C-alpha cells in the first residue's frame, strides 16, 4: 500500500473556509508565502493590478489558525528575499514569530540573479542576527522551528553524503497536470512527465547523468558530505551556487554557536 502526504504552497489570497475544511479532511500540510511586514512583503509580491498581497494574506491568518486547531499541524511560512529586501531578513523572522505568532519558518534567497560581494556581506550579517534571535527565543521559552537552521545543523551532524530525493521520493505536480522533480524544475520549465502519461524515466535519467557531469569539480570539496547543493539535479556547479556559499556561512556560524545550540535546541521537536 502506497501512502501519500500532500502539501499545498499558496500565497493565501484565495484561501477560504471550504478549502481549509478540505485540507483538514485530507491532512494537507500548508505552506504560506509571506515575506514579512507589509512594506517588505509588497516589494516583490505584487498582483497584476499592482497591489501588494500582504493585506489579503493577513486577513486569512484566522483561517490558518483554525486549520492548525483542527489538524494539529503547524502552518509553514516561507519568505523569499531579494537584493531589495535582504536587509530585512532577520527582522522578518522576528516579526513572523513575535508579532504574527507563526511557529514554523522557512527562509530562502532569490537564486535566479547574481548577488554582489557587498550584498553577500549583508546576507552573512543578517543570517547571524537571525541565529541570535533564534537561540534567544529558546532561552526565553518561546521556541520556534526555523527550517534553515535545523536542516543545516542536521546535515552537518551526519557524516554521510546527501542524496537528492527529487524525482524519487517526491514530485511537484502543477495545476495543468505536468510533473516536476521539484521547485527548481518548475522554475526551469523542465517537466519529467504529466498525470496522463506518467513519469518519463528517460528524461529523469538524463537529469541524473547531467548532474554527475556538472558536479565533477565538487568531488574533492571538503563540504561535500553535508552540502545542500552537491546532490542537486539542476545546479550547473555547486561550488558556484549561492546555496553553496550560504552553506559555508551557516557552517561557520554553527561551529561558533555549537555548544549553545546543543544545549538549547538539538532535541527540539515541533
PDB file of C-alpha atoms in Angstrom:
ATOM      1  CA  UNK A   1       0.000   0.000   0.000  1.00  0.00           C
ATOM      2  CA  UNK A   2       1.345   3.400  -1.006  1.00  0.00           C
ATOM      3  CA  UNK A   3       0.634   6.275   1.349  1.00  0.00           C
ATOM      4  CA  UNK A   4       0.809   9.856   0.159  1.00  0.00           C
ATOM      5  CA  UNK A   5       1.492  13.065   2.024  1.00  0.00           C
ATOM      6  CA  UNK A   6       0.034  16.198   0.478  1.00  0.00           C
ATOM      7  CA  UNK A   7       1.347  19.740   0.690  1.00  0.00           C
ATOM      8  CA  UNK A   8      -0.151  22.926  -0.722  1.00  0.00           C
ATOM      9  CA  UNK A   9       2.000  26.019  -1.281  1.00  0.00           C
ATOM     10  CA  UNK A  10      -0.062  29.188  -1.625  1.00  0.00           C
ATOM     11  CA  UNK A  11       0.014  32.954  -1.262  1.00  0.00           C
ATOM     12  CA  UNK A  12      -3.259  32.551   0.634  1.00  0.00           C
ATOM     13  CA  UNK A  13      -5.227  35.123  -1.327  1.00  0.00           C
ATOM     14  CA  UNK A  14      -7.948  32.683  -2.443  1.00  0.00           C
ATOM     15  CA  UNK A  15      -7.981  30.655   0.782  1.00  0.00           C
ATOM     16  CA  UNK A  16     -11.482  30.211   2.226  1.00  0.00           C
ATOM     17  CA  UNK A  17     -13.321  28.087   4.796  1.00  0.00           C
ATOM     18  CA  UNK A  18     -14.228  25.373   2.274  1.00  0.00           C
ATOM     19  CA  UNK A  19     -10.581  24.958   1.294  1.00  0.00           C
ATOM     20  CA  UNK A  20      -9.492  24.795   4.915  1.00  0.00           C
ATOM     21  CA  UNK A  21     -12.024  22.032   5.595  1.00  0.00           C
ATOM     22  CA  UNK A  22     -10.764  20.134   2.531  1.00  0.00           C
ATOM     23  CA  UNK A  23      -7.121  20.488   3.576  1.00  0.00           C
ATOM     24  CA  UNK A  24      -8.007  19.399   7.095  1.00  0.00           C
ATOM     25  CA  UNK A  25     -10.025  16.377   5.934  1.00  0.00           C
ATOM     26  CA  UNK A  26      -7.221  15.062   3.737  1.00  0.00           C
ATOM     27  CA  UNK A  27      -4.366  16.037   6.055  1.00  0.00           C
ATOM     28  CA  UNK A  28      -2.696  18.527   3.733  1.00  0.00           C
ATOM     29  CA  UNK A  29       0.279  20.435   5.046  1.00  0.00           C
ATOM     30  CA  UNK A  30       0.047  24.151   4.252  1.00  0.00           C
ATOM     31  CA  UNK A  31       2.894  26.436   3.216  1.00  0.00           C
ATOM     32  CA  UNK A  32       2.012  30.110   3.051  1.00  0.00           C
ATOM     33  CA  UNK A  33       4.081  32.783   1.284  1.00  0.00           C
ATOM     34  CA  UNK A  34       4.653  35.900   3.362  1.00  0.00           C
ATOM     35  CA  UNK A  35       7.824  37.961   3.175  1.00  0.00           C
ATOM     36  CA  UNK A  36       7.447  39.938   6.399  1.00  0.00           C
ATOM     37  CA  UNK A  37       5.908  43.275   7.260  1.00  0.00           C
ATOM     38  CA  UNK A  38       3.613  44.901   4.731  1.00  0.00           C
ATOM     39  CA  UNK A  39       6.197  47.309   3.316  1.00  0.00           C
ATOM     40  CA  UNK A  40       8.678  44.433   2.889  1.00  0.00           C
ATOM     41  CA  UNK A  41       6.283  41.796   1.553  1.00  0.00           C
ATOM     42  CA  UNK A  42       4.772  44.136  -1.021  1.00  0.00           C
ATOM     43  CA  UNK A  43       8.118  44.997  -2.619  1.00  0.00           C
ATOM     44  CA  UNK A  44       8.054  41.758  -4.618  1.00  0.00           C
ATOM     45  CA  UNK A  45       4.672  40.147  -4.011  1.00  0.00           C
ATOM     46  CA  UNK A  46       2.515  42.322  -6.237  1.00  0.00           C
ATOM     47  CA  UNK A  47      -0.558  41.285  -8.218  1.00  0.00           C
ATOM     48  CA  UNK A  48      -1.485  42.144 -11.799  1.00  0.00           C
ATOM     49  CA  UNK A  49      -3.254  45.262 -10.569  1.00  0.00           C
ATOM     50  CA  UNK A  50      -0.109  46.500  -8.851  1.00  0.00           C
ATOM     51  CA  UNK A  51      -1.469  45.870  -5.347  1.00  0.00           C
ATOM     52  CA  UNK A  52       0.633  44.050  -2.767  1.00  0.00           C
ATOM     53  CA  UNK A  53      -0.511  40.721  -1.325  1.00  0.00           C
ATOM     54  CA  UNK A  54       0.099  41.469   2.371  1.00  0.00           C
ATOM     55  CA  UNK A  55      -3.331  42.777   3.335  1.00  0.00           C
ATOM     56  CA  UNK A  56      -5.053  39.852   1.586  1.00  0.00           C
ATOM     57  CA  UNK A  57      -2.849  37.251   3.295  1.00  0.00           C
ATOM     58  CA  UNK A  58      -3.166  38.991   6.652  1.00  0.00           C
ATOM     59  CA  UNK A  59      -6.950  38.607   6.503  1.00  0.00           C
ATOM     60  CA  UNK A  60      -6.564  34.839   6.129  1.00  0.00           C
ATOM     61  CA  UNK A  61      -4.475  34.283   9.260  1.00  0.00           C
ATOM     62  CA  UNK A  62      -7.583  33.406  11.355  1.00  0.00           C
ATOM     63  CA  UNK A  63      -8.360  30.655   8.809  1.00  0.00           C
ATOM     64  CA  UNK A  64      -4.813  29.344   9.132  1.00  0.00           C
ATOM     65  CA  UNK A  65      -5.160  29.339  12.912  1.00  0.00           C
ATOM     66  CA  UNK A  66      -8.405  27.381  12.582  1.00  0.00           C
ATOM     67  CA  UNK A  67      -6.671  24.849  10.329  1.00  0.00           C
ATOM     68  CA  UNK A  68      -3.937  24.383  12.958  1.00  0.00           C
ATOM     69  CA  UNK A  69      -6.548  23.743  15.648  1.00  0.00           C
ATOM     70  CA  UNK A  70      -8.386  21.172  13.521  1.00  0.00           C
ATOM     71  CA  UNK A  71      -5.348  19.263  12.318  1.00  0.00           C
ATOM     72  CA  UNK A  72      -2.718  19.930  14.993  1.00  0.00           C
ATOM     73  CA  UNK A  73      -0.414  20.643  12.070  1.00  0.00           C
ATOM     74  CA  UNK A  74       1.773  23.731  12.033  1.00  0.00           C
ATOM     75  CA  UNK A  75       1.472  26.106   9.078  1.00  0.00           C
ATOM     76  CA  UNK A  76       4.837  26.763   7.424  1.00  0.00           C
ATOM     77  CA  UNK A  77       5.561  30.341   6.418  1.00  0.00           C
ATOM     78  CA  UNK A  78       8.037  30.725   3.563  1.00  0.00           C
ATOM     79  CA  UNK A  79       9.800  34.051   2.993  1.00  0.00           C
ATOM     80  CA  UNK A  80      11.853  34.785  -0.116  1.00  0.00           C
ATOM     81  CA  UNK A  81      14.434  37.574  -0.106  1.00  0.00           C
ATOM     82  CA  UNK A  82      15.900  39.544  -2.980  1.00  0.00           C
ATOM     83  CA  UNK A  83      18.603  42.205  -3.038  1.00  0.00           C
ATOM     84  CA  UNK A  84      15.811  44.733  -2.420  1.00  0.00           C
ATOM     85  CA  UNK A  85      14.686  43.075   0.818  1.00  0.00           C
ATOM     86  CA  UNK A  86      17.718  41.218   2.219  1.00  0.00           C
ATOM     87  CA  UNK A  87      18.302  43.915   4.843  1.00  0.00           C
ATOM     88  CA  UNK A  88      15.008  42.815   6.454  1.00  0.00           C
ATOM     89  CA  UNK A  89      15.933  39.114   6.687  1.00  0.00           C
ATOM     90  CA  UNK A  90      16.347  38.886  10.464  1.00  0.00           C
ATOM     91  CA  UNK A  91      13.573  41.400  11.158  1.00  0.00           C
ATOM     92  CA  UNK A  92      11.153  39.340   9.074  1.00  0.00           C
ATOM     93  CA  UNK A  93      11.814  36.198  11.114  1.00  0.00           C
ATOM     94  CA  UNK A  94      11.346  38.119  14.344  1.00  0.00           C
ATOM     95  CA  UNK A  95       8.148  39.718  13.031  1.00  0.00           C
ATOM     96  CA  UNK A  96       6.599  36.430  11.899  1.00  0.00           C
ATOM     97  CA  UNK A  97       7.390  34.740  15.221  1.00  0.00           C
ATOM     98  CA  UNK A  98       6.898  37.519  17.758  1.00  0.00           C
ATOM     99  CA  UNK A  99       4.080  39.507  16.141  1.00  0.00           C
ATOM    100  CA  UNK A 100       2.216  37.043  13.933  1.00  0.00           C
ATOM    101  CA  UNK A 101       2.915  34.034  16.198  1.00  0.00           C
ATOM    102  CA  UNK A 102       3.914  31.619  13.436  1.00  0.00           C
ATOM    103  CA  UNK A 103       5.990  28.671  14.713  1.00  0.00           C
ATOM    104  CA  UNK A 104       7.409  27.197  11.502  1.00  0.00           C
ATOM    105  CA  UNK A 105       9.565  29.499   9.405  1.00  0.00           C
ATOM    106  CA  UNK A 106      11.476  28.828   6.196  1.00  0.00           C
ATOM    107  CA  UNK A 107      13.630  31.484   4.543  1.00  0.00           C
ATOM    108  CA  UNK A 108      15.237  31.435   1.122  1.00  0.00           C
ATOM    109  CA  UNK A 109      17.102  33.769  -1.198  1.00  0.00           C
ATOM    110  CA  UNK A 110      16.455  34.573  -4.837  1.00  0.00           C
ATOM    111  CA  UNK A 111      18.917  32.304  -6.645  1.00  0.00           C
ATOM    112  CA  UNK A 112      17.924  33.393 -10.145  1.00  0.00           C
ATOM    113  CA  UNK A 113      20.000  36.594 -10.004  1.00  0.00           C
ATOM    114  CA  UNK A 114      23.615  37.350  -9.135  1.00  0.00           C
ATOM    115  CA  UNK A 115      24.449  38.836  -5.742  1.00  0.00           C
ATOM    116  CA  UNK A 116      27.269  41.353  -5.364  1.00  0.00           C
ATOM    117  CA  UNK A 117      30.010  40.886  -2.767  1.00  0.00           C
ATOM    118  CA  UNK A 118      28.550  43.739  -0.699  1.00  0.00           C
ATOM    119  CA  UNK A 119      25.133  42.073  -0.760  1.00  0.00           C
ATOM    120  CA  UNK A 120      26.694  38.776   0.329  1.00  0.00           C
ATOM    121  CA  UNK A 121      28.185  40.582   3.329  1.00  0.00           C
ATOM    122  CA  UNK A 122      24.679  41.763   4.208  1.00  0.00           C
ATOM    123  CA  UNK A 123      23.461  38.182   3.906  1.00  0.00           C
ATOM    124  CA  UNK A 124      26.040  36.964   6.423  1.00  0.00           C
ATOM    125  CA  UNK A 125      25.281  39.847   8.803  1.00  0.00           C
ATOM    126  CA  UNK A 126      21.520  39.214   8.617  1.00  0.00           C
ATOM    127  CA  UNK A 127      21.829  35.432   8.963  1.00  0.00           C
ATOM    128  CA  UNK A 128      23.963  35.932  12.062  1.00  0.00           C
ATOM    129  CA  UNK A 129      21.337  38.257  13.574  1.00  0.00           C
ATOM    130  CA  UNK A 130      18.664  35.707  12.754  1.00  0.00           C
ATOM    131  CA  UNK A 131      20.593  32.951  14.545  1.00  0.00           C
ATOM    132  CA  UNK A 132      20.975  35.175  17.603  1.00  0.00           C
ATOM    133  CA  UNK A 133      17.205  35.733  17.695  1.00  0.00           C
ATOM    134  CA  UNK A 134      16.604  32.026  17.106  1.00  0.00           C
ATOM    135  CA  UNK A 135      18.735  30.996  20.089  1.00  0.00           C
ATOM    136  CA  UNK A 136      17.407  33.797  22.282  1.00  0.00           C
ATOM    137  CA  UNK A 137      13.836  32.625  21.627  1.00  0.00           C
ATOM    138  CA  UNK A 138      14.664  29.248  23.142  1.00  0.00           C
ATOM    139  CA  UNK A 139      16.218  30.915  26.178  1.00  0.00           C
ATOM    140  CA  UNK A 140      13.042  32.958  26.686  1.00  0.00           C
ATOM    141  CA  UNK A 141      10.846  29.869  26.459  1.00  0.00           C
ATOM    142  CA  UNK A 142       9.316  30.879  23.129  1.00  0.00           C
ATOM    143  CA  UNK A 143      10.859  28.300  20.736  1.00  0.00           C
ATOM    144  CA  UNK A 144      10.024  28.010  17.062  1.00  0.00           C
ATOM    145  CA  UNK A 145      11.129  25.819  14.176  1.00  0.00           C
ATOM    146  CA  UNK A 146      13.394  27.659  11.749  1.00  0.00           C
ATOM    147  CA  UNK A 147      13.756  25.107   8.968  1.00  0.00           C
ATOM    148  CA  UNK A 148      17.041  26.527   7.673  1.00  0.00           C
ATOM    149  CA  UNK A 149      18.828  26.149  10.989  1.00  0.00           C
ATOM    150  CA  UNK A 150      17.620  22.617  11.682  1.00  0.00           C
ATOM    151  CA  UNK A 151      18.287  21.346   8.154  1.00  0.00           C
ATOM    152  CA  UNK A 152      21.804  22.756   8.024  1.00  0.00           C
ATOM    153  CA  UNK A 153      22.649  21.618  11.545  1.00  0.00           C
ATOM    154  CA  UNK A 154      21.341  18.117  10.922  1.00  0.00           C
ATOM    155  CA  UNK A 155      23.315  17.860   7.684  1.00  0.00           C
ATOM    156  CA  UNK A 156      26.489  18.930   9.426  1.00  0.00           C
ATOM    157  CA  UNK A 157      25.987  16.311  12.111  1.00  0.00           C
ATOM    158  CA  UNK A 158      25.571  13.473   9.617  1.00  0.00           C
ATOM    159  CA  UNK A 159      28.792  12.084   8.244  1.00  0.00           C
ATOM    160  CA  UNK A 160      27.275  10.775   5.034  1.00  0.00           C
ATOM    161  CA  UNK A 161      26.802  12.110   1.554  1.00  0.00           C
ATOM    162  CA  UNK A 162      23.366  13.538   0.870  1.00  0.00           C
ATOM    163  CA  UNK A 163      21.183  12.266  -1.938  1.00  0.00           C
ATOM    164  CA  UNK A 164      18.586  14.342  -3.746  1.00  0.00           C
ATOM    165  CA  UNK A 165      15.114  12.853  -3.326  1.00  0.00           C
ATOM    166  CA  UNK A 166      13.593  14.953  -6.129  1.00  0.00           C
ATOM    167  CA  UNK A 167      12.010  12.708  -8.736  1.00  0.00           C
ATOM    168  CA  UNK A 168      12.464   9.665  -6.490  1.00  0.00           C
ATOM    169  CA  UNK A 169      10.970  10.371  -3.081  1.00  0.00           C
ATOM    170  CA  UNK A 170       8.780  13.309  -4.034  1.00  0.00           C
ATOM    171  CA  UNK A 171       7.397  15.227  -7.024  1.00  0.00           C
ATOM    172  CA  UNK A 172       5.816  18.588  -7.778  1.00  0.00           C
ATOM    173  CA  UNK A 173       2.528  18.445  -9.707  1.00  0.00           C
ATOM    174  CA  UNK A 174       1.483  21.674 -11.430  1.00  0.00           C
ATOM    175  CA  UNK A 175      -2.135  22.787 -11.836  1.00  0.00           C
ATOM    176  CA  UNK A 176      -2.021  21.848 -15.536  1.00  0.00           C
ATOM    177  CA  UNK A 177      -1.032  18.264 -14.686  1.00  0.00           C
ATOM    178  CA  UNK A 178       2.667  18.450 -15.559  1.00  0.00           C
ATOM    179  CA  UNK A 179       5.001  16.658 -13.135  1.00  0.00           C
ATOM    180  CA  UNK A 180       8.322  18.111 -11.990  1.00  0.00           C
ATOM    181  CA  UNK A 181      11.073  16.825  -9.734  1.00  0.00           C
ATOM    182  CA  UNK A 182      10.993  19.917  -7.505  1.00  0.00           C
ATOM    183  CA  UNK A 183      10.612  23.700  -7.415  1.00  0.00           C
ATOM    184  CA  UNK A 184      13.813  24.210  -9.398  1.00  0.00           C
ATOM    185  CA  UNK A 185      12.381  22.034 -12.152  1.00  0.00           C
ATOM    186  CA  UNK A 186       9.298  24.262 -12.251  1.00  0.00           C
ATOM    187  CA  UNK A 187      11.450  27.398 -12.371  1.00  0.00           C
ATOM    188  CA  UNK A 188      13.403  25.957 -15.319  1.00  0.00           C
ATOM    189  CA  UNK A 189      10.233  24.723 -17.066  1.00  0.00           C
ATOM    190  CA  UNK A 190      11.670  21.216 -17.122  1.00  0.00           C
ATOM    191  CA  UNK A 191       8.832  18.694 -16.640  1.00  0.00           C
ATOM    192  CA  UNK A 192       9.539  14.984 -16.310  1.00  0.00           C
ATOM    193  CA  UNK A 193       6.032  13.854 -17.252  1.00  0.00           C
ATOM    194  CA  UNK A 194       2.356  14.524 -16.666  1.00  0.00           C
ATOM    195  CA  UNK A 195      -0.539  12.910 -14.830  1.00  0.00           C
ATOM    196  CA  UNK A 196      -1.986  11.419 -18.061  1.00  0.00           C
ATOM    197  CA  UNK A 197       1.185   9.671 -19.231  1.00  0.00           C
ATOM    198  CA  UNK A 198       3.178   9.265 -16.030  1.00  0.00           C
ATOM    199  CA  UNK A 199       6.901   9.815 -15.451  1.00  0.00           C
ATOM    200  CA  UNK A 200       9.309   9.991 -18.373  1.00  0.00           C
ATOM    201  CA  UNK A 201      12.047   7.776 -16.942  1.00  0.00           C
ATOM    202  CA  UNK A 202      14.448   8.580 -19.778  1.00  0.00           C
ATOM    203  CA  UNK A 203      14.148  12.291 -19.027  1.00  0.00           C
ATOM    204  CA  UNK A 204      14.729  11.682 -15.326  1.00  0.00           C
ATOM    205  CA  UNK A 205      17.812   9.569 -16.110  1.00  0.00           C
ATOM    206  CA  UNK A 206      19.147  12.363 -18.337  1.00  0.00           C
ATOM    207  CA  UNK A 207      18.956  14.761 -15.392  1.00  0.00           C
ATOM    208  CA  UNK A 208      20.897  12.373 -13.165  1.00  0.00           C
ATOM    209  CA  UNK A 209      23.609  11.874 -15.803  1.00  0.00           C
ATOM    210  CA  UNK A 210      23.897  15.626 -16.352  1.00  0.00           C
ATOM    211  CA  UNK A 211      24.191  16.187 -12.624  1.00  0.00           C
ATOM    212  CA  UNK A 212      27.110  13.735 -12.367  1.00  0.00           C
ATOM    213  CA  UNK A 213      28.921  15.565 -15.163  1.00  0.00           C
ATOM    214  CA  UNK A 214      28.264  19.044 -13.722  1.00  0.00           C
ATOM    215  CA  UNK A 215      29.419  18.151 -10.242  1.00  0.00           C
ATOM    216  CA  UNK A 216      32.851  16.737 -11.101  1.00  0.00           C
ATOM    217  CA  UNK A 217      34.533  19.800  -9.621  1.00  0.00           C
ATOM    218  CA  UNK A 218      32.780  19.174  -6.305  1.00  0.00           C
ATOM    219  CA  UNK A 219      34.169  15.684  -5.730  1.00  0.00           C
ATOM    220  CA  UNK A 220      37.159  16.896  -3.685  1.00  0.00           C
ATOM    221  CA  UNK A 221      35.278  19.601  -1.780  1.00  0.00           C
ATOM    222  CA  UNK A 222      35.544  19.245   1.998  1.00  0.00           C
ATOM    223  CA  UNK A 223      31.907  20.344   2.364  1.00  0.00           C
ATOM    224  CA  UNK A 224      30.542  17.671   0.021  1.00  0.00           C
ATOM    225  CA  UNK A 225      29.370  15.282   2.731  1.00  0.00           C
ATOM    226  CA  UNK A 226      26.789  17.682   4.120  1.00  0.00           C
ATOM    227  CA  UNK A 227      26.370  20.117   1.216  1.00  0.00           C
ATOM    228  CA  UNK A 228      22.870  21.074   0.061  1.00  0.00           C
ATOM    229  CA  UNK A 229      23.974  21.926  -3.479  1.00  0.00           C
ATOM    230  CA  UNK A 230      26.096  18.893  -4.364  1.00  0.00           C
ATOM    231  CA  UNK A 231      23.210  16.405  -4.833  1.00  0.00           C
ATOM    232  CA  UNK A 232      21.017  18.854  -6.807  1.00  0.00           C
ATOM    233  CA  UNK A 233      19.802  17.725 -10.227  1.00  0.00           C
ATOM    234  CA  UNK A 234      19.743  21.229 -11.680  1.00  0.00           C
ATOM    235  CA  UNK A 235      22.682  23.282 -10.442  1.00  0.00           C
ATOM    236  CA  UNK A 236      25.400  23.615 -13.065  1.00  0.00           C
ATOM    237  CA  UNK A 237      28.114  23.670 -10.410  1.00  0.00           C
ATOM    238  CA  UNK A 238      27.558  23.560  -6.666  1.00  0.00           C
ATOM    239  CA  UNK A 239      30.761  25.454  -5.960  1.00  0.00           C
ATOM    240  CA  UNK A 240      29.468  28.448  -7.951  1.00  0.00           C
ATOM    241  CA  UNK A 241      25.984  28.479  -6.444  1.00  0.00           C
ATOM    242  CA  UNK A 242      24.582  30.884  -3.885  1.00  0.00           C
ATOM    243  CA  UNK A 243      23.272  27.867  -1.986  1.00  0.00           C
ATOM    244  CA  UNK A 244      26.826  26.587  -1.580  1.00  0.00           C
ATOM    245  CA  UNK A 245      28.016  29.967  -0.352  1.00  0.00           C
ATOM    246  CA  UNK A 246      25.149  30.097   2.122  1.00  0.00           C
ATOM    247  CA  UNK A 247      26.135  26.679   3.384  1.00  0.00           C
ATOM    248  CA  UNK A 248      29.598  27.993   4.205  1.00  0.00           C
ATOM    249  CA  UNK A 249      28.011  30.868   6.160  1.00  0.00           C
ATOM    250  CA  UNK A 250      25.752  28.514   8.122  1.00  0.00           C
ATOM    251  CA  UNK A 251      28.647  26.160   8.754  1.00  0.00           C
ATOM    252  CA  UNK A 252      30.802  28.951  10.185  1.00  0.00           C
ATOM    253  CA  UNK A 253      28.016  30.232  12.449  1.00  0.00           C
ATOM    254  CA  UNK A 254      27.158  26.700  13.506  1.00  0.00           C
ATOM    255  CA  UNK A 255      30.645  25.992  14.800  1.00  0.00           C
ATOM    256  CA  UNK A 256      30.724  29.336  16.582  1.00  0.00           C
ATOM    257  CA  UNK A 257      27.481  28.534  18.392  1.00  0.00           C
ATOM    258  CA  UNK A 258      27.608  24.740  18.516  1.00  0.00           C
ATOM    259  CA  UNK A 259      27.779  24.455  22.319  1.00  0.00           C
ATOM    260  CA  UNK A 260      24.855  26.816  22.783  1.00  0.00           C
ATOM    261  CA  UNK A 261      22.862  25.053  20.065  1.00  0.00           C
ATOM    262  CA  UNK A 262      23.472  21.599  21.548  1.00  0.00           C
ATOM    263  CA  UNK A 263      22.321  22.749  24.978  1.00  0.00           C
ATOM    264  CA  UNK A 264      19.176  24.550  23.817  1.00  0.00           C
ATOM    265  CA  UNK A 265      17.894  23.084  20.603  1.00  0.00           C
ATOM    266  CA  UNK A 266      19.385  19.786  19.484  1.00  0.00           C
ATOM    267  CA  UNK A 267      16.483  17.607  20.653  1.00  0.00           C
ATOM    268  CA  UNK A 268      13.707  20.114  19.948  1.00  0.00           C
ATOM    269  CA  UNK A 269      10.637  18.817  18.114  1.00  0.00           C
ATOM    270  CA  UNK A 270       7.501  20.610  16.980  1.00  0.00           C
TER     271      UNK A 270
END
